[in-house]
Structure formats: structure tokens, C-alpha cells
Amino acid sequence: MKAFDHPKVEDISLSTVLSALGDPIRLSIVTQLTLNEGEIGWGAIEVAVGKATLSHHMKTLRNAGLIHHRKDGTRCFVALRFDVNVLFPGVLESILHAAAQTSSASAPIMT
Amino acid sequence: MKAFDHPKVEDISLSTVLSALGDPIRLSIVTQLTLNEGEIGWGAIEVAVGKATLSHHMKTLRNAGLIHHRKDGTRCFVALRFDVNVLFPGVLESILHAAAQTSSASAPIMT
DNA sequence: TTGTATGTTCGATGCCTATCGAACATACTA
DNA sequence: TAGTATGTTCGATAGGCATCGAACATACAA
């Protein structure tokens, strides 16, 4: 039951964060995390890819320092990390706000 | 002679913008544009790639809606587009602010 | 017209990434 | 113990992207 690797705050890079959020699927995942104050289980995440691909995207978000990944039994729970807010003030807030605006007018699944 | 294609404001996508800014070279270019209020000539852009690669990155930034690309004679001038500010308020500002903070110790400052 | 300067495009190369199915590991359950 | 549920990892595939040199296009200058 090895724990997941999470980067330290000082190792979080702006380019990596933006690159991670540049993918529509990952941006959608982070948006869904925002709607939940605390953690969210894997089963509650709506995404149109298989579990192997989802695991890959989770690893990308985790390595970028955007989420915290916790395992409990056979299930996984993820939550937003707010270290990015401290490192890059306003970046995550404005992106999530913009994503909420644009995704509310269009389809939940993006192209 | 032929002008460059620029996307309309309504065609600018958040994912594309973030993906474009996710590349360190392009983020550096946009940062250098911020330091200049108006336009900046190609020759004044400091980047460690060849002109073919630079042209490619410029096209990416242009297609993302981040810059305006103008040709004057044999030379090119680029400037930040502020449509992104209208579409996604705070996104560009916070990113550029964060980039200026983190790159202040490494990246050269324009005169 | 010839040459020069500035970018763009093309072709090729190599790397990275998104995706899936299948196999594996782990933890719970009957 | 055997079975089930939940993710991770592996192998493979396909596509995209960054990079370069070379060829091309355009505009200006001599």
C-alpha cells in the first residue's frame, strides 16, 4: 500500500501547471474538484475515458502539484492542492472561474 | 504581403490558451511582450531556438489568440492581444505576474 | 537585375503524450 | 480460501509537437 508521490511546494513549476491544465480532460477534472469542497472519490468523476487513461491523467495532475491523491482501501480520493494558490496567486482561481463560465454554456463533454 | 490569420474572440479557447502558455519558451516570449507596452520586433525577442522554431511558436501563440502578428516590409512585429483578458478575466494577468516573479532570477530583463 | 535581409514552409527526426486492453497488485468480502 | 472491486502498470499504437537545415517567398537596396 505504497503512498503516492507528491512534489514539494518549491518543486512546482508554472509551466508544468499550465501544461497540465491545458488538456481539456484534466481541466474538466480540476473543475469538478472545485465544486466539491473536500475530497472526491474516483467514481464521482465524470470523464469519457477508460480507467487506465484516467489513471494517467491523475498522475499528470499529481506530478504537476495540482491535486492530492489518497488511497483508502481499494478506492482513491483526490482533492485540490492549494499550494499553487500560494505560489502563483490568482492563477488557479481565475482559470477555474473562467472554466466554470465557459463550460456552463457548452456541453459537459468537450471536444 | 498576405496578412496572418488571427482567431476571432469567440473562437479563443481556454484550453488552447493554457496549452500555449504551458511551453516555457512561449511563456518567456509572452513575458517579454508584457514588458513592452506596444509592439516588439522579432529581433528584440530573446529566445534560444532557431528562426524556424521561433516561427512555429509564434504561429502557436497567434492561433491561441494570445498575440497579434503584423508584417511590415520584411520584418515582423508582435503585440499582446488583450481579448483574452476580456474572455478570461484575471487569467493572463495572474500568469504573467507569476512568471515575472519566478523568472526574475533567471530570465534576462529587456531594456 | 542582382543581392541581401527577414520570415515562412517543407521534410525529416526524435521525443512526448493520449489512448486502450490486458495483466498485475492490493484490499475487502463471502 | 476464493472471489470481487478498484486502480496501477505494461506493451503497443497512433498522433502531435519541438527542433533543425534547407528551400522558398517577399520586400528592400545597390
Coordinates of C-alpha atoms (C1' of nucleotides) in Angstrom, one line a residue:
Chain A
M1 CA 0.0 0.0 0.0
K2 CA 2.6 2.5 -1.1
A3 CA 1.6 6.1 -0.9
F4 CA 1.6 8.3 -4.0
D5 CA 4.5 10.7 -4.7
H6 CA 3.6 14.4 -4.5
P7 CA 6.0 17.1 -5.4
K8 CA 7.1 19.6 -2.8
V9 CA 5.8 23.1 -3.0
E10 CA 9.1 24.5 -4.1
D11 CA 9.3 22.0 -6.9
I12 CA 6.0 23.1 -8.5
S13 CA 6.6 24.8 -11.8
L14 CA 4.3 27.3 -13.5
S15 CA 4.9 25.8 -17.0
T16 CA 4.0 22.3 -15.7
V17 CA 0.9 23.6 -14.0
L18 CA -0.3 25.4 -17.2
S19 CA 0.6 22.4 -19.3
A20 CA -1.4 20.1 -17.1
L21 CA -4.4 22.4 -17.2
G22 CA -4.0 22.8 -20.9
D23 CA -5.6 19.4 -21.5
P24 CA -9.5 19.6 -21.7
I25 CA -10.0 16.4 -19.8
R26 CA -7.7 17.4 -16.9
L27 CA -9.2 20.9 -16.8
S28 CA -12.6 19.2 -16.5
I29 CA -11.4 17.1 -13.7
V30 CA -10.0 20.0 -11.8
T31 CA -13.2 21.9 -12.4
Q32 CA -15.2 19.0 -10.9
L33 CA -12.9 19.0 -7.9
T34 CA -13.6 22.7 -7.3
L35 CA -17.3 22.0 -7.0
N36 CA -16.5 19.7 -4.1
E37 CA -15.1 21.5 -1.1
G38 CA -13.2 18.5 0.2
E39 CA -12.3 15.2 -1.4
I40 CA -14.0 13.4 -4.2
G41 CA -14.0 9.7 -4.9
W42 CA -12.9 8.3 -8.3
G43 CA -16.3 7.0 -9.0
A44 CA -17.8 10.5 -8.8
I45 CA -15.6 11.9 -11.5
E46 CA -17.3 12.1 -14.9
V47 CA -14.9 11.6 -17.7
A48 CA -15.2 9.9 -21.1
V49 CA -12.0 7.8 -20.9
G50 CA -11.1 4.4 -19.6
K51 CA -9.7 3.8 -16.2
A52 CA -6.1 3.4 -17.5
T53 CA -6.2 6.7 -19.2
L54 CA -7.8 8.4 -16.2
S55 CA -5.1 7.0 -14.0
H56 CA -2.6 8.5 -16.4
H57 CA -4.2 12.0 -16.2
M58 CA -4.4 11.7 -12.4
K59 CA -0.7 11.1 -12.3
T60 CA -0.1 14.1 -14.5
L61 CA -2.2 16.3 -12.2
R62 CA -0.4 14.9 -9.2
N63 CA 3.0 15.4 -10.6
A64 CA 2.1 19.0 -11.5
G65 CA 1.2 19.6 -7.9
L66 CA -2.4 20.4 -8.6
I67 CA -4.1 17.6 -6.6
H68 CA -3.5 15.4 -3.6
H69 CA -4.1 11.7 -4.2
R70 CA -5.0 9.5 -1.3
K71 CA -5.7 5.8 -1.2
D72 CA -8.2 4.3 1.2
G73 CA -8.7 0.6 0.9
T74 CA -9.3 -0.2 -2.7
R75 CA -10.6 3.2 -3.5
C76 CA -8.9 6.5 -4.3
F77 CA -9.8 10.0 -3.2
V78 CA -8.5 13.2 -4.7
A79 CA -8.6 16.8 -3.6
L80 CA -7.3 20.1 -4.9
R81 CA -3.9 21.2 -3.5
F82 CA -3.9 24.9 -2.6
D83 CA -0.1 25.2 -2.7
V84 CA -0.5 26.5 -6.2
N85 CA -2.5 29.4 -4.8
V86 CA 0.3 30.4 -2.6
L87 CA 3.0 30.0 -5.2
F88 CA 1.1 31.6 -8.1
P89 CA -1.6 33.8 -6.5
G90 CA -4.7 34.2 -8.6
V91 CA -3.7 31.8 -11.3
L92 CA -5.8 28.8 -10.2
E93 CA -8.8 30.9 -9.1
S94 CA -9.0 32.8 -12.4
I95 CA -8.6 29.7 -14.5
L96 CA -11.3 27.8 -12.6
H97 CA -13.6 30.8 -12.7
A98 CA -13.1 31.1 -16.5
A99 CA -13.6 27.3 -16.9
A100 CA -16.8 27.4 -15.0
Q101 CA -18.1 30.3 -17.1
T102 CA -17.3 28.7 -20.4
S103 CA -18.3 25.1 -19.6
S104 CA -21.7 26.2 -18.3
A105 CA -22.7 27.4 -21.7
S106 CA -21.5 24.5 -23.6
A107 CA -21.7 20.7 -23.4
P108 CA -20.3 19.0 -20.4
I109 CA -18.1 16.9 -22.6
M110 CA -15.7 18.9 -24.6
T111 CA -14.1 18.0 -27.9
Chain B
M1 CA 2.1 40.7 -48.1
K2 CA -0.6 38.4 -47.1
A3 CA -1.8 39.0 -43.6
F4 CA -1.7 36.5 -40.8
D5 CA -4.7 34.6 -39.6
H6 CA -5.9 35.5 -36.2
P7 CA -8.8 33.7 -34.5
K8 CA -11.9 35.7 -33.6
V9 CA -12.5 36.5 -30.0
E10 CA -15.3 34.0 -29.7
D11 CA -13.1 31.3 -31.1
I12 CA -10.5 31.6 -28.3
S13 CA -10.5 28.5 -26.1
L14 CA -9.2 28.4 -22.5
S15 CA -7.6 25.0 -23.0
T16 CA -5.7 26.3 -26.1
V17 CA -4.5 29.4 -24.2
L18 CA -3.3 27.4 -21.3
S19 CA -1.6 24.8 -23.6
A20 CA 0.1 27.6 -25.5
L21 CA 1.4 29.1 -22.2
G22 CA 2.4 25.7 -20.9
D23 CA 5.6 25.8 -23.0
P24 CA 8.5 27.5 -21.3
I25 CA 9.7 29.2 -24.5
R26 CA 6.3 30.6 -25.3
L27 CA 5.7 31.7 -21.8
S28 CA 9.1 33.5 -22.0
I29 CA 8.0 35.2 -25.2
V30 CA 4.7 36.4 -23.8
T31 CA 6.6 37.7 -20.7
Q32 CA 8.9 39.7 -22.9
L33 CA 5.9 41.2 -24.7
T34 CA 4.4 42.3 -21.4
L35 CA 7.5 44.4 -20.6
N36 CA 6.9 46.3 -23.8
E37 CA 3.7 48.3 -23.8
G38 CA 3.2 48.3 -27.6
E39 CA 4.7 46.2 -30.3
I40 CA 8.1 44.4 -30.3
G41 CA 10.2 43.5 -33.3
W42 CA 11.3 39.9 -33.9
G43 CA 14.9 40.9 -33.4
A44 CA 14.3 42.1 -29.9
I45 CA 12.9 38.7 -28.7
E46 CA 15.5 36.7 -26.8
V47 CA 15.0 33.0 -27.3
A48 CA 17.4 30.1 -27.6
V49 CA 16.0 28.5 -30.8
G50 CA 16.4 28.9 -34.5
K51 CA 14.2 31.1 -36.6
A52 CA 12.2 28.2 -38.0
T53 CA 11.3 27.1 -34.5
L54 CA 10.6 30.6 -33.4
S55 CA 8.2 31.0 -36.3
H56 CA 6.5 27.8 -35.2
H57 CA 6.0 29.1 -31.6
M58 CA 4.7 32.4 -33.0
K59 CA 2.1 30.6 -35.0
T60 CA 1.0 28.7 -31.9
L61 CA 0.7 31.8 -29.9
R62 CA -1.2 33.5 -32.7
N63 CA -3.6 30.6 -33.2
A64 CA -4.2 30.6 -29.5
G65 CA -5.3 34.2 -29.7
L66 CA -2.6 35.5 -27.4
I67 CA -0.7 37.7 -29.8
H68 CA -1.3 39.9 -32.8
H69 CA 1.2 39.4 -35.6
R70 CA 1.9 42.2 -38.1
K71 CA 4.2 42.3 -41.0
D72 CA 5.9 45.5 -42.1
G73 CA 8.2 45.1 -45.1
T74 CA 10.5 42.2 -44.4
R75 CA 10.1 42.4 -40.7
C76 CA 7.5 41.2 -38.2
F77 CA 6.1 42.9 -35.2
V78 CA 4.1 41.2 -32.4
A79 CA 2.0 42.5 -29.6
L80 CA -0.1 41.0 -26.9
R81 CA -3.8 40.6 -27.6
F82 CA -6.0 41.7 -24.7
D83 CA -9.1 39.8 -25.9
V84 CA -8.0 37.0 -23.5
N85 CA -8.4 39.5 -20.7
V86 CA -12.0 40.1 -21.6
L87 CA -12.8 36.5 -22.2
F88 CA -11.0 35.1 -19.1
P89 CA -10.6 37.9 -16.7
G90 CA -7.5 37.7 -14.5
V91 CA -6.1 34.6 -16.2
L92 CA -3.4 36.3 -18.2
E93 CA -2.6 38.9 -15.6
S94 CA -2.0 36.4 -12.8
I95 CA 0.0 34.1 -15.1
L96 CA 2.2 36.9 -16.3
H97 CA 2.6 38.1 -12.7
A98 CA 3.6 34.7 -11.5
A99 CA 6.0 34.2 -14.4
A100 CA 7.7 37.6 -13.7
Q101 CA 8.2 36.5 -10.1
T102 CA 9.6 33.1 -10.8
S103 CA 11.8 34.1 -13.8
S104 CA 13.2 37.3 -12.3
A105 CA 16.3 35.4 -11.1
S106 CA 17.0 33.6 -14.4
A107 CA 15.5 35.3 -17.4
P108 CA 17.1 38.5 -18.8
I109 CA 15.2 41.7 -18.5
M110 CA 14.6 43.7 -21.6
T111 CA 15.7 47.3 -21.8
Chain C
dT1 C1' 18.7 42.9 -62.2
dT2 C1' 21.3 41.2 -58.6
dG3 C1' 22.0 40.8 -53.9
dT4 C1' 20.5 41.0 -49.0
dA5 C1' 17.5 40.6 -45.1
dT6 C1' 13.7 38.6 -42.8
dG7 C1' 10.4 35.0 -42.0
dT8 C1' 7.6 31.0 -43.7
dT9 C1' 7.2 26.4 -45.2
dC10 C1' 8.8 21.7 -46.1
dG11 C1' 10.8 17.3 -44.9
dA12 C1' 12.9 14.6 -41.6
dT13 C1' 13.9 13.2 -37.0
dG14 C1' 13.1 12.2 -32.4
dC15 C1' 10.6 12.7 -28.3
dC16 C1' 6.4 13.1 -25.7
dT17 C1' 1.6 12.1 -24.9
dA18 C1' -3.2 10.1 -25.1
dT19 C1' -5.4 6.0 -25.6
dC20 C1' -6.7 1.2 -25.0
dG21 C1' -6.7 -3.8 -23.5
dA22 C1' -4.5 -7.0 -20.7
dA23 C1' -2.0 -8.3 -16.8
dC24 C1' -0.9 -7.3 -12.2
dA25 C1' -1.3 -5.7 -7.2
dT26 C1' -3.9 -4.6 -3.3
dA27 C1' -7.7 -4.7 -0.1
dC28 C1' -12.1 -6.0 1.1
dT29 C1' -15.8 -9.8 1.3
dA30 C1' -18.3 -14.1 1.3
Chain D
dT1 C1' -9.6 -19.6 0.6
dA2 C1' -11.7 -17.9 -3.4
dG3 C1' -13.9 -14.2 -5.4
dT4 C1' -14.7 -9.2 -6.3
dA5 C1' -13.7 -4.3 -6.7
dT6 C1' -10.6 -0.6 -7.6
dG7 C1' -6.5 1.3 -9.6
dT8 C1' -1.8 0.8 -11.4
dT9 C1' 1.5 -0.6 -14.7
dC10 C1' 2.9 -2.6 -19.1
dG11 C1' 3.0 -3.0 -24.1
dA12 C1' 1.6 -1.3 -28.2
dT13 C1' -0.3 2.2 -31.3
dA14 C1' -1.2 6.5 -33.2
dG15 C1' -0.9 11.3 -33.3
dG16 C1' 1.1 15.6 -32.1
dC17 C1' 4.9 18.6 -31.2
dA18 C1' 9.7 20.7 -30.8
dT19 C1' 13.6 21.1 -33.4
dC20 C1' 16.7 21.7 -37.2
dG21 C1' 18.5 22.6 -42.0
dA22 C1' 17.3 23.7 -46.5
dA23 C1' 14.4 25.7 -49.9
dC24 C1' 11.2 29.2 -50.8
dA25 C1' 8.7 33.9 -50.8
dT26 C1' 8.7 38.6 -50.1
dA27 C1' 10.4 43.3 -49.7
dC28 C1' 14.0 46.4 -49.8
dA29 C1' 18.6 48.2 -51.6
dA30 C1' 22.5 48.9 -54.7

